[in-house]
Amino acid sequence: GNFRKEIYPAYKGTRKEIEPDVKEALNYGHKYMVEKYSAVEADDMEADDLVSIWAAECRSVNQEYTVVGIDKDLLQIPGTHYNFVKKELFYITKEEAVYNFYMQFLVGDAADNIKGAKGIGEKKAAKLLSDVTDECELYDLCLGDGGYKGDADLLLENARLLWLRRYEGQMWEPPK
C-alpha cells in the first residue's frame, strides 16, 4: 500500500505495467530479502519515506548517516548523500533540502504523474525561488501568482504527494 494512492489515485499512473513474470520474480526477490536478511518493508508508504524517517531519527540523536541513492526525491533530506551511479559524495543543508522540495513542488514529477504548477519549468522555478529561504515565504510564493495561483487544494495535494515523511503517519502541512 501507499498513502499517496489514497490522495491521488492516478499517482504513478503513467508508468508502464510490469510484465507478470517480472512481477512474480520481483515478489519472490522481495520475500526472499525479508525472510533471509530481515529487510524492512515499507507499510503504506515508499522506501524513500522510510529513509527520510530514519534520517530524521539519526538527526534527532546527532548520529551520522549517509543517504545512498539516485532518486531526486531523496534530495529533500538534509545530510550526507552518496550517488552511487555518479560516485559523488555531497552534503545537503537544511535550507537546500527545503529548496529542493519546493523546486520539485513547483515543477512537478512526470515519473510520478504529478503535474506541478501550471506553466512552471525548472528555469522559472529556480528564478522564483532564487532569493527566498524562509519556508513561510516559499509557501506563500508557491500559492500566489508565481506558482499555484491561489489553488490551495492542488497545492496541498501535490505537496503531500511529494513530501517525504519525517515520522510515521506524517502528512505535509503548510508552514505557519
JSON list of C-alpha atoms in Angstrom, two decimals, residues 11-125:
[
{"chain": "A", "resi": 11, "resn": "TYR", "atom": "CA", "xyz": [-0.26, 8.65, -8.68]},
{"chain": "A", "resi": 12, "resn": "LYS", "atom": "CA", "xyz": [2.41, 6.93, -10.82]},
{"chain": "A", "resi": 13, "resn": "GLY", "atom": "CA", "xyz": [-0.41, 6.26, -13.29]},
{"chain": "A", "resi": 14, "resn": "THR", "atom": "CA", "xyz": [1.76, 6.96, -16.34]},
{"chain": "A", "resi": 15, "resn": "ARG", "atom": "CA", "xyz": [4.17, 4.12, -15.59]},
{"chain": "A", "resi": 16, "resn": "LYS", "atom": "CA", "xyz": [4.23, 1.08, -17.80]},
{"chain": "A", "resi": 17, "resn": "GLU", "atom": "CA", "xyz": [2.57, -2.05, -16.40]},
{"chain": "A", "resi": 18, "resn": "ILE", "atom": "CA", "xyz": [5.09, -4.61, -15.14]},
{"chain": "A", "resi": 19, "resn": "GLU", "atom": "CA", "xyz": [5.02, -7.90, -17.04]},
{"chain": "A", "resi": 20, "resn": "PRO", "atom": "CA", "xyz": [3.51, -10.74, -14.95]},
{"chain": "A", "resi": 21, "resn": "ASP", "atom": "CA", "xyz": [6.69, -12.85, -14.97]},
{"chain": "A", "resi": 22, "resn": "VAL", "atom": "CA", "xyz": [8.81, -9.87, -13.95]},
{"chain": "A", "resi": 23, "resn": "LYS", "atom": "CA", "xyz": [6.33, -9.01, -11.19]},
{"chain": "A", "resi": 24, "resn": "GLU", "atom": "CA", "xyz": [6.47, -12.62, -9.96]},
{"chain": "A", "resi": 25, "resn": "ALA", "atom": "CA", "xyz": [10.29, -12.51, -9.89]},
{"chain": "A", "resi": 26, "resn": "LEU", "atom": "CA", "xyz": [10.28, -9.18, -8.02]},
{"chain": "A", "resi": 27, "resn": "ASN", "atom": "CA", "xyz": [7.80, -10.54, -5.46]},
{"chain": "A", "resi": 28, "resn": "TYR", "atom": "CA", "xyz": [9.98, -13.61, -4.98]},
{"chain": "A", "resi": 29, "resn": "GLY", "atom": "CA", "xyz": [13.07, -11.42, -4.51]},
{"chain": "A", "resi": 30, "resn": "HIS", "atom": "CA", "xyz": [11.20, -9.20, -2.06]},
{"chain": "A", "resi": 31, "resn": "LYS", "atom": "CA", "xyz": [10.00, -12.16, 0.01]},
{"chain": "A", "resi": 32, "resn": "TYR", "atom": "CA", "xyz": [13.50, -13.67, -0.04]},
{"chain": "A", "resi": 33, "resn": "MET", "atom": "CA", "xyz": [15.12, -10.44, 1.20]},
{"chain": "A", "resi": 34, "resn": "VAL", "atom": "CA", "xyz": [12.60, -10.16, 4.05]},
{"chain": "A", "resi": 35, "resn": "GLU", "atom": "CA", "xyz": [12.96, -13.80, 5.13]},
{"chain": "A", "resi": 36, "resn": "LYS", "atom": "CA", "xyz": [16.72, -14.23, 4.62]},
{"chain": "A", "resi": 37, "resn": "TYR", "atom": "CA", "xyz": [18.03, -10.77, 5.54]},
{"chain": "A", "resi": 38, "resn": "SER", "atom": "CA", "xyz": [15.23, -9.25, 7.64]},
{"chain": "A", "resi": 39, "resn": "ALA", "atom": "CA", "xyz": [14.70, -6.50, 5.07]},
{"chain": "A", "resi": 40, "resn": "VAL", "atom": "CA", "xyz": [12.31, -3.85, 6.34]},
{"chain": "A", "resi": 41, "resn": "GLU", "atom": "CA", "xyz": [9.05, -3.47, 4.46]},
{"chain": "A", "resi": 42, "resn": "ALA", "atom": "CA", "xyz": [7.50, -0.07, 3.89]},
{"chain": "A", "resi": 43, "resn": "ASP", "atom": "CA", "xyz": [3.89, -0.24, 5.06]},
{"chain": "A", "resi": 44, "resn": "ASP", "atom": "CA", "xyz": [1.53, 2.31, 3.45]},
{"chain": "A", "resi": 45, "resn": "MET", "atom": "CA", "xyz": [4.49, 4.36, 2.22]},
{"chain": "A", "resi": 46, "resn": "GLU", "atom": "CA", "xyz": [7.51, 4.17, -0.06]},
{"chain": "A", "resi": 47, "resn": "ALA", "atom": "CA", "xyz": [11.08, 3.18, 0.76]},
{"chain": "A", "resi": 48, "resn": "ASP", "atom": "CA", "xyz": [12.05, 6.85, 0.33]},
{"chain": "A", "resi": 49, "resn": "ASP", "atom": "CA", "xyz": [9.76, 7.71, 3.25]},
{"chain": "A", "resi": 50, "resn": "LEU", "atom": "CA", "xyz": [11.48, 5.12, 5.43]},
{"chain": "A", "resi": 51, "resn": "VAL", "atom": "CA", "xyz": [14.89, 6.53, 4.51]},
{"chain": "A", "resi": 52, "resn": "SER", "atom": "CA", "xyz": [13.66, 10.03, 5.38]},
{"chain": "A", "resi": 53, "resn": "ILE", "atom": "CA", "xyz": [12.20, 8.83, 8.70]},
{"chain": "A", "resi": 54, "resn": "TRP", "atom": "CA", "xyz": [15.43, 7.03, 9.61]},
{"chain": "A", "resi": 55, "resn": "ALA", "atom": "CA", "xyz": [17.50, 10.10, 8.67]},
{"chain": "A", "resi": 56, "resn": "ALA", "atom": "CA", "xyz": [15.27, 12.27, 10.90]},
{"chain": "A", "resi": 57, "resn": "GLU", "atom": "CA", "xyz": [15.72, 9.80, 13.75]},
{"chain": "A", "resi": 58, "resn": "CYS", "atom": "CA", "xyz": [19.50, 9.96, 13.28]},
{"chain": "A", "resi": 59, "resn": "ARG", "atom": "CA", "xyz": [19.44, 13.78, 13.28]},
{"chain": "A", "resi": 60, "resn": "SER", "atom": "CA", "xyz": [17.40, 13.79, 16.50]},
{"chain": "A", "resi": 61, "resn": "VAL", "atom": "CA", "xyz": [20.21, 11.95, 18.34]},
{"chain": "A", "resi": 62, "resn": "ASN", "atom": "CA", "xyz": [23.14, 13.50, 16.44]},
{"chain": "A", "resi": 63, "resn": "GLN", "atom": "CA", "xyz": [24.01, 10.21, 14.77]},
{"chain": "A", "resi": 64, "resn": "GLU", "atom": "CA", "xyz": [25.84, 10.37, 11.43]},
{"chain": "A", "resi": 65, "resn": "TYR", "atom": "CA", "xyz": [24.21, 8.81, 8.39]},
{"chain": "A", "resi": 66, "resn": "THR", "atom": "CA", "xyz": [24.55, 8.77, 4.62]},
{"chain": "A", "resi": 67, "resn": "VAL", "atom": "CA", "xyz": [21.61, 8.61, 2.23]},
{"chain": "A", "resi": 68, "resn": "VAL", "atom": "CA", "xyz": [22.62, 6.39, -0.68]},
{"chain": "A", "resi": 69, "resn": "GLY", "atom": "CA", "xyz": [20.57, 6.64, -3.85]},
{"chain": "A", "resi": 70, "resn": "ILE", "atom": "CA", "xyz": [19.98, 8.29, -7.19]},
{"chain": "A", "resi": 71, "resn": "ASP", "atom": "CA", "xyz": [16.34, 9.38, -6.77]},
{"chain": "A", "resi": 72, "resn": "LYS", "atom": "CA", "xyz": [15.88, 13.16, -6.77]},
{"chain": "A", "resi": 73, "resn": "ASP", "atom": "CA", "xyz": [13.15, 12.80, -4.14]},
{"chain": "A", "resi": 74, "resn": "LEU", "atom": "CA", "xyz": [15.87, 11.95, -1.61]},
{"chain": "A", "resi": 75, "resn": "LEU", "atom": "CA", "xyz": [17.42, 15.41, -2.08]},
{"chain": "A", "resi": 76, "resn": "GLN", "atom": "CA", "xyz": [14.81, 16.85, 0.29]},
{"chain": "A", "resi": 77, "resn": "ILE", "atom": "CA", "xyz": [16.57, 15.01, 3.12]},
{"chain": "A", "resi": 78, "resn": "PRO", "atom": "CA", "xyz": [19.28, 17.11, 4.81]},
{"chain": "A", "resi": 79, "resn": "GLY", "atom": "CA", "xyz": [22.60, 15.40, 5.45]},
{"chain": "A", "resi": 80, "resn": "THR", "atom": "CA", "xyz": [25.32, 13.47, 3.69]},
{"chain": "A", "resi": 81, "resn": "HIS", "atom": "CA", "xyz": [24.37, 11.81, 0.39]},
{"chain": "A", "resi": 82, "resn": "TYR", "atom": "CA", "xyz": [26.11, 9.39, -1.93]},
{"chain": "A", "resi": 83, "resn": "ASN", "atom": "CA", "xyz": [25.10, 8.94, -5.58]},
{"chain": "A", "resi": 84, "resn": "PHE", "atom": "CA", "xyz": [26.49, 5.51, -6.47]},
{"chain": "A", "resi": 85, "resn": "VAL", "atom": "CA", "xyz": [25.98, 5.99, -10.23]},
{"chain": "A", "resi": 86, "resn": "LYS", "atom": "CA", "xyz": [27.95, 9.25, -10.39]},
{"chain": "A", "resi": 87, "resn": "LYS", "atom": "CA", "xyz": [30.19, 8.17, -7.48]},
{"chain": "A", "resi": 88, "resn": "GLU", "atom": "CA", "xyz": [29.56, 11.52, -5.79]},
{"chain": "A", "resi": 89, "resn": "LEU", "atom": "CA", "xyz": [29.55, 12.21, -2.08]},
{"chain": "A", "resi": 90, "resn": "PHE", "atom": "CA", "xyz": [27.89, 15.52, -1.12]},
{"chain": "A", "resi": 91, "resn": "TYR", "atom": "CA", "xyz": [26.09, 17.31, 1.68]},
{"chain": "A", "resi": 92, "resn": "ILE", "atom": "CA", "xyz": [22.58, 18.81, 1.60]},
{"chain": "A", "resi": 93, "resn": "THR", "atom": "CA", "xyz": [21.93, 21.58, 4.14]},
{"chain": "A", "resi": 94, "resn": "LYS", "atom": "CA", "xyz": [18.51, 22.01, 5.72]},
{"chain": "A", "resi": 95, "resn": "GLU", "atom": "CA", "xyz": [17.96, 25.09, 3.53]},
{"chain": "A", "resi": 96, "resn": "GLU", "atom": "CA", "xyz": [18.94, 23.19, 0.38]},
{"chain": "A", "resi": 97, "resn": "ALA", "atom": "CA", "xyz": [16.60, 20.34, 1.34]},
{"chain": "A", "resi": 98, "resn": "VAL", "atom": "CA", "xyz": [13.68, 22.77, 1.72]},
{"chain": "A", "resi": 99, "resn": "TYR", "atom": "CA", "xyz": [14.62, 24.44, -1.59]},
{"chain": "A", "resi": 100, "resn": "ASN", "atom": "CA", "xyz": [14.75, 21.04, -3.34]},
{"chain": "A", "resi": 101, "resn": "PHE", "atom": "CA", "xyz": [11.26, 20.18, -2.05]},
{"chain": "A", "resi": 102, "resn": "TYR", "atom": "CA", "xyz": [9.79, 23.48, -3.24]},
{"chain": "A", "resi": 103, "resn": "MET", "atom": "CA", "xyz": [11.57, 23.21, -6.58]},
{"chain": "A", "resi": 104, "resn": "GLN", "atom": "CA", "xyz": [10.08, 19.78, -7.19]},
{"chain": "A", "resi": 105, "resn": "PHE", "atom": "CA", "xyz": [6.78, 21.03, -5.83]},
{"chain": "A", "resi": 106, "resn": "LEU", "atom": "CA", "xyz": [6.63, 23.83, -8.43]},
{"chain": "A", "resi": 107, "resn": "VAL", "atom": "CA", "xyz": [7.94, 21.76, -11.35]},
{"chain": "A", "resi": 108, "resn": "GLY", "atom": "CA", "xyz": [6.12, 18.52, -10.55]},
{"chain": "A", "resi": 109, "resn": "ASP", "atom": "CA", "xyz": [7.35, 14.99, -11.18]},
{"chain": "A", "resi": 110, "resn": "ALA", "atom": "CA", "xyz": [6.41, 13.42, -14.52]},
{"chain": "A", "resi": 111, "resn": "ALA", "atom": "CA", "xyz": [7.66, 9.99, -13.38]},
{"chain": "A", "resi": 112, "resn": "ASP", "atom": "CA", "xyz": [5.07, 10.01, -10.58]},
{"chain": "A", "resi": 113, "resn": "ASN", "atom": "CA", "xyz": [2.35, 11.73, -12.68]},
{"chain": "A", "resi": 114, "resn": "ILE", "atom": "CA", "xyz": [2.43, 14.93, -10.60]},
{"chain": "A", "resi": 115, "resn": "LYS", "atom": "CA", "xyz": [1.84, 17.98, -12.78]},
{"chain": "A", "resi": 116, "resn": "GLY", "atom": "CA", "xyz": [3.19, 20.80, -10.59]},
{"chain": "A", "resi": 117, "resn": "ALA", "atom": "CA", "xyz": [2.26, 24.45, -11.04]},
{"chain": "A", "resi": 118, "resn": "LYS", "atom": "CA", "xyz": [0.90, 25.31, -14.48]},
{"chain": "A", "resi": 119, "resn": "GLY", "atom": "CA", "xyz": [3.48, 26.91, -16.77]},
{"chain": "A", "resi": 120, "resn": "ILE", "atom": "CA", "xyz": [6.41, 26.41, -14.39]},
{"chain": "A", "resi": 121, "resn": "GLY", "atom": "CA", "xyz": [9.55, 24.62, -15.54]},
{"chain": "A", "resi": 122, "resn": "GLU", "atom": "CA", "xyz": [12.91, 24.26, -13.83]},
{"chain": "A", "resi": 123, "resn": "LYS", "atom": "CA", "xyz": [14.31, 27.61, -15.01]},
{"chain": "A", "resi": 124, "resn": "LYS", "atom": "CA", "xyz": [11.25, 29.60, -13.97]},
{"chain": "A", "resi": 125, "resn": "ALA", "atom": "CA", "xyz": [11.04, 27.77, -10.64]}
]
